[in-house]
Coordinates of C-alpha atoms in Angstrom, one line a residue:
X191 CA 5.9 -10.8 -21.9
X192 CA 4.2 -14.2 -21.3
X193 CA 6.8 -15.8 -24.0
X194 CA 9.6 -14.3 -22.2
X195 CA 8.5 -15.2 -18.9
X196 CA 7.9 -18.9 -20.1
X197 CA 11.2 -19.2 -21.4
X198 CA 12.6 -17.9 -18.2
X199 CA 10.7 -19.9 -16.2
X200 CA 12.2 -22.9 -18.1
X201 CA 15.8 -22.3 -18.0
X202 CA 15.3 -21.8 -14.4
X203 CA 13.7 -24.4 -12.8
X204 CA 14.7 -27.9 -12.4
X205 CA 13.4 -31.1 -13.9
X206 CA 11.8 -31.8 -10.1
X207 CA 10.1 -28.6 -10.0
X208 CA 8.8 -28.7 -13.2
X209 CA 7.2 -32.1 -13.2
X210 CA 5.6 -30.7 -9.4
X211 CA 4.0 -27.2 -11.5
X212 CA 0.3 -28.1 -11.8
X213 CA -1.3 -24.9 -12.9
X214 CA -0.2 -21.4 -13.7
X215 CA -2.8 -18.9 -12.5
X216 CA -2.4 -15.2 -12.6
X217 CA -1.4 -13.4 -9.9
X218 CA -3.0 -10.1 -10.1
X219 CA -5.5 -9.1 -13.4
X220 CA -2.4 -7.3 -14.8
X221 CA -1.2 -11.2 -15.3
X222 CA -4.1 -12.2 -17.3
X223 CA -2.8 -11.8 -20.8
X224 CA 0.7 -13.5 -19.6
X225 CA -0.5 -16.4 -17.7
X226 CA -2.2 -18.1 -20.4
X227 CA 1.2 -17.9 -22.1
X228 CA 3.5 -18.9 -19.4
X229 CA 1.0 -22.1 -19.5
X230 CA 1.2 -23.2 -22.9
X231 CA 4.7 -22.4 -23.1
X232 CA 5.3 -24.8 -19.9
X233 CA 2.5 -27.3 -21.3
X234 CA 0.7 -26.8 -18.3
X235 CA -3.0 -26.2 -17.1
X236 CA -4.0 -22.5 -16.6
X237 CA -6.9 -21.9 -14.4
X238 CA -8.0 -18.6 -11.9
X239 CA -8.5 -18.7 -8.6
X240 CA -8.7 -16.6 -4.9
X241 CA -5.1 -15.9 -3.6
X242 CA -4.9 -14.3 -0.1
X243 CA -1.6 -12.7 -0.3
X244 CA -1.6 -10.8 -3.5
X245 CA 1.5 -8.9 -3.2
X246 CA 5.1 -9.9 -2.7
X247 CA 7.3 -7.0 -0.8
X248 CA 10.9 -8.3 -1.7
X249 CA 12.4 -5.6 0.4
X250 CA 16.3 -6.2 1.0
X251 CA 15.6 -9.9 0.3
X252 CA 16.9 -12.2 -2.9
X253 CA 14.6 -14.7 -4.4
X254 CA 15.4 -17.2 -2.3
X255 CA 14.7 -15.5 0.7
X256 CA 11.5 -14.2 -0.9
X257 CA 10.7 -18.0 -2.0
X258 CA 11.2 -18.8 2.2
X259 CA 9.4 -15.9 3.5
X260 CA 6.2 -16.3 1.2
X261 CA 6.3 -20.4 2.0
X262 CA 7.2 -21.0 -2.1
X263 CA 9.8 -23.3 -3.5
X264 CA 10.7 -20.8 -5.8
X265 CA 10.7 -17.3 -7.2
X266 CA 11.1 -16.2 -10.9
X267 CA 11.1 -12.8 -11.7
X268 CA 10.6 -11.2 -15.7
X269 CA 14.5 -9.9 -16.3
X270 CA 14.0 -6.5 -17.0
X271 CA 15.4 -6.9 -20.1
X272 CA 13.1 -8.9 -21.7
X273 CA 10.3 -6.1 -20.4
X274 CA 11.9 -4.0 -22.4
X275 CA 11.9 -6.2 -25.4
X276 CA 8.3 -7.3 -24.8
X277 CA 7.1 -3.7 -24.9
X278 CA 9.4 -2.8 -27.9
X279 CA 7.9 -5.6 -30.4
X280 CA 4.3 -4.4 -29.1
X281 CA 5.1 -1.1 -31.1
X282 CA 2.2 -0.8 -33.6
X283 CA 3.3 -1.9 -37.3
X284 CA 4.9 1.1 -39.1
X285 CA 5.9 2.9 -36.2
X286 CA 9.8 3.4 -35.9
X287 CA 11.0 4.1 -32.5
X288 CA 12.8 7.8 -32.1
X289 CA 16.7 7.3 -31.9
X290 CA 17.7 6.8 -28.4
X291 CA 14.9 6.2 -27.2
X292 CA 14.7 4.7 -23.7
X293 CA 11.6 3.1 -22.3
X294 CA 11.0 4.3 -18.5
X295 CA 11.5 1.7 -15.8
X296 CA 12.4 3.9 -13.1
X297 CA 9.8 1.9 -11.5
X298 CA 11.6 -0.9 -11.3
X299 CA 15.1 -0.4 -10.6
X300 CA 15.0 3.8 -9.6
X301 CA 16.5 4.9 -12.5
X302 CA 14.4 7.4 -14.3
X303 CA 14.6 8.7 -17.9
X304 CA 13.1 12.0 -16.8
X305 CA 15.7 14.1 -14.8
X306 CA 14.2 13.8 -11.1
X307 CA 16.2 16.2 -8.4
X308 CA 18.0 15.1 -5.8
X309 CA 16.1 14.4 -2.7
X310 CA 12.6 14.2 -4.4
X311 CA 11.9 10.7 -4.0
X312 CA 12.8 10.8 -0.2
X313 CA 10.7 13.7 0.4
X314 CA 7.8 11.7 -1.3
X315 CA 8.9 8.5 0.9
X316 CA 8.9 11.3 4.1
X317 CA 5.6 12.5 3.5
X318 CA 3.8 9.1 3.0
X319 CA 5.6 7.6 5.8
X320 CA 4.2 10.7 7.8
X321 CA 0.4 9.8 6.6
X322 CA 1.0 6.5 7.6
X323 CA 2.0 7.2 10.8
X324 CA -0.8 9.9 11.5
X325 CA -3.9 6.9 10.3
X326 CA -2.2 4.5 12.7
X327 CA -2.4 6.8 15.8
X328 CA -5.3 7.8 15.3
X329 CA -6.6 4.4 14.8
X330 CA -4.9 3.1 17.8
X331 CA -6.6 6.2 19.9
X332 CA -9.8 5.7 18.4
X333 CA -9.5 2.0 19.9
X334 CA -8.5 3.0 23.4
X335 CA -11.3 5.2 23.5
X336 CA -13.7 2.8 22.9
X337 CA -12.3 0.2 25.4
X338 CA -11.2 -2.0 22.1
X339 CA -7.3 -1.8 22.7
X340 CA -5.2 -4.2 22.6
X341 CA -1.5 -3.9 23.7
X342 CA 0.2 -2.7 20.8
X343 CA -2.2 0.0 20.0
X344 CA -2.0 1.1 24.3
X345 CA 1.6 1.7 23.2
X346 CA 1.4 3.7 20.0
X347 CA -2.2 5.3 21.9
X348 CA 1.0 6.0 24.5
X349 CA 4.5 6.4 22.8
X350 CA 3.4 7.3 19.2
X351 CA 4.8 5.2 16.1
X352 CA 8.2 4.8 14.5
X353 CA 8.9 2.9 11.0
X354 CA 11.3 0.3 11.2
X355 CA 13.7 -0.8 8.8
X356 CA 11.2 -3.2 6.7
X357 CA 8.9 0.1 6.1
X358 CA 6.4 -1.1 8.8
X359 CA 4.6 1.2 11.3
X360 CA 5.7 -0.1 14.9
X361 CA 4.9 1.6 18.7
X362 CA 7.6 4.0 19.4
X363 CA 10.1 2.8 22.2
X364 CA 9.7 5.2 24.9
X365 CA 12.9 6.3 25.5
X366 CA 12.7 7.5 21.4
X367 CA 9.6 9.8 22.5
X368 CA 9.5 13.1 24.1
X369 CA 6.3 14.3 26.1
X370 CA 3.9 11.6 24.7
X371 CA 0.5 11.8 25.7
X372 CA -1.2 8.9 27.8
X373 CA -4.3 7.8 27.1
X374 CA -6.4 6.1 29.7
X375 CA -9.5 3.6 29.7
X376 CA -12.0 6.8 30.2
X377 CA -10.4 8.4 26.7
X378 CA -8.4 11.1 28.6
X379 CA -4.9 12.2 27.4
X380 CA -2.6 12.9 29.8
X381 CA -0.3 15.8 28.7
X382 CA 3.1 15.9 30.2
X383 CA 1.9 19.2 32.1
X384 CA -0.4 17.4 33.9
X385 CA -3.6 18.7 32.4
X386 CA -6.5 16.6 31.4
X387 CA -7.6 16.7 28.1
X388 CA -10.6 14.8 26.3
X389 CA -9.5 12.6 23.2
X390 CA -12.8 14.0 21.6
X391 CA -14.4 17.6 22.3
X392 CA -17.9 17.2 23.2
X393 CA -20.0 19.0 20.8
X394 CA -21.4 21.7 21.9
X395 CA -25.4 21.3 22.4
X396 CA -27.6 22.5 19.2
X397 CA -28.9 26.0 18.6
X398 CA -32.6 25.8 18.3
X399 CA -32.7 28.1 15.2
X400 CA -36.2 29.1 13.4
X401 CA -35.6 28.9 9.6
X402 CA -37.8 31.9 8.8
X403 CA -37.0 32.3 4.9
X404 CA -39.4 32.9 2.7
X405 CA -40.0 29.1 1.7
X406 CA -40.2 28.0 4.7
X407 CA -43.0 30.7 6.1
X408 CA -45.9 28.3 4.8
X409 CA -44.5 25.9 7.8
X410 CA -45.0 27.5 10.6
X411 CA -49.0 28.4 12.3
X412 CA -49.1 32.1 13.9
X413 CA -51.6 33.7 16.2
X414 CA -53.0 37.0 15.9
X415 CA -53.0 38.7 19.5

């Protein structure tokens, strides 16, 4: 993959970008048997090193807009072409591939070998997006109830969570919720009904219990009357 890439990364760029490339260093560990590659095949220095944004979500954005909103002069992408090919000339010596036989990469571009039915990958989406949303209320809740809140979790603690288009987890508008609970300082919710509630039920006091079996009887002193 690291040959392909390199080539790729050749064709693309221009003389001026090329001559600016100091390094190439491996984004994620999956990388490390590519980098080294992409370097030698560019003539460049390959080194490691810390990265604080590790993954790139190119949702409904081209490279270019991925290249602005990540501060980069440019992205290059493996074609999923040469993916393929990379994987097929890793097949072991001796081994012939089965006729037709596709290599999945569903993955990558939602077409799946397997036969998936219709609807399953939105019901997945549904379900996670449902998770997502629980975690972040009760985050935001935990928050107001320890006086910690800022404003955005006093509105989810208040109006709940939506997800907008780019997949994120935002406060609800209120006119999008129906009988949302209100949280105050004290960590009361406020029903719609008017009835108090606590955020957290007090536990109820501990039962002084005697553990009287049999290997426990050594533990305990008693008096003859």
């Amino acid at each position: 993959m690291g040959r392909f890439l390199g080539d790729r990364v050749i064709k693309v760029l221009t003389a001026d970008h090329s001559e600016e490339t100091d390094v190439v260093m491996p984004i994620l560990e999956t990388s490390n048997t590519s980098a080294p590659i992409v370097a030698a095949r560019l003539k460049k220095a390959y080194c490691q090193g810390f990265i604080e944004n590790r993954y790139v979500f190119p949702h409904k954005r081209d490279d270019d807009a991925i290249a602005l909103y990540i501060g980069a002069k440019k992205v290059i992408f493996q074609k999923l072409d040469d993916l393929k090919e990379a994987c097929a000339q890793a097949v072991l010596a001796g081994m012939t591939a089965r006729k037709n036989q596709e290599i999945e990469v569903g993955v990558f571009n939602g077409e799946t070998v397997t036969p998936v039915p219709r609807g399953y990958f939105e019901h997945i989406e549904k379900v996670r997006g449902e998770t997502r949303k629980m975690k972040v209320m009760e985050n935001a809740r935990e928050a107001v109830a320890n006086g910690s809140a800022g404003k955005e979790e006093i509105q989810i603690a208040t109006n709940g969570v939506e997800v907008n288009d780019d997949g994120k987890v935002v406060p609800a508008s209120a006119s999008t919720t129906n009988g949302a609970l209100a949280i105050s300082g004290n960590g009361v919710l406020h029903t719609p009904n008017g009835k108090r509630k606590h955020e957290k039920d007090e536990e109820a006091p501990p039962r002084h219990q005697m553990d009287n079996g049999l290997h426990n009887q050594g533990d305990f002193d008693y008096v003859k009357t």
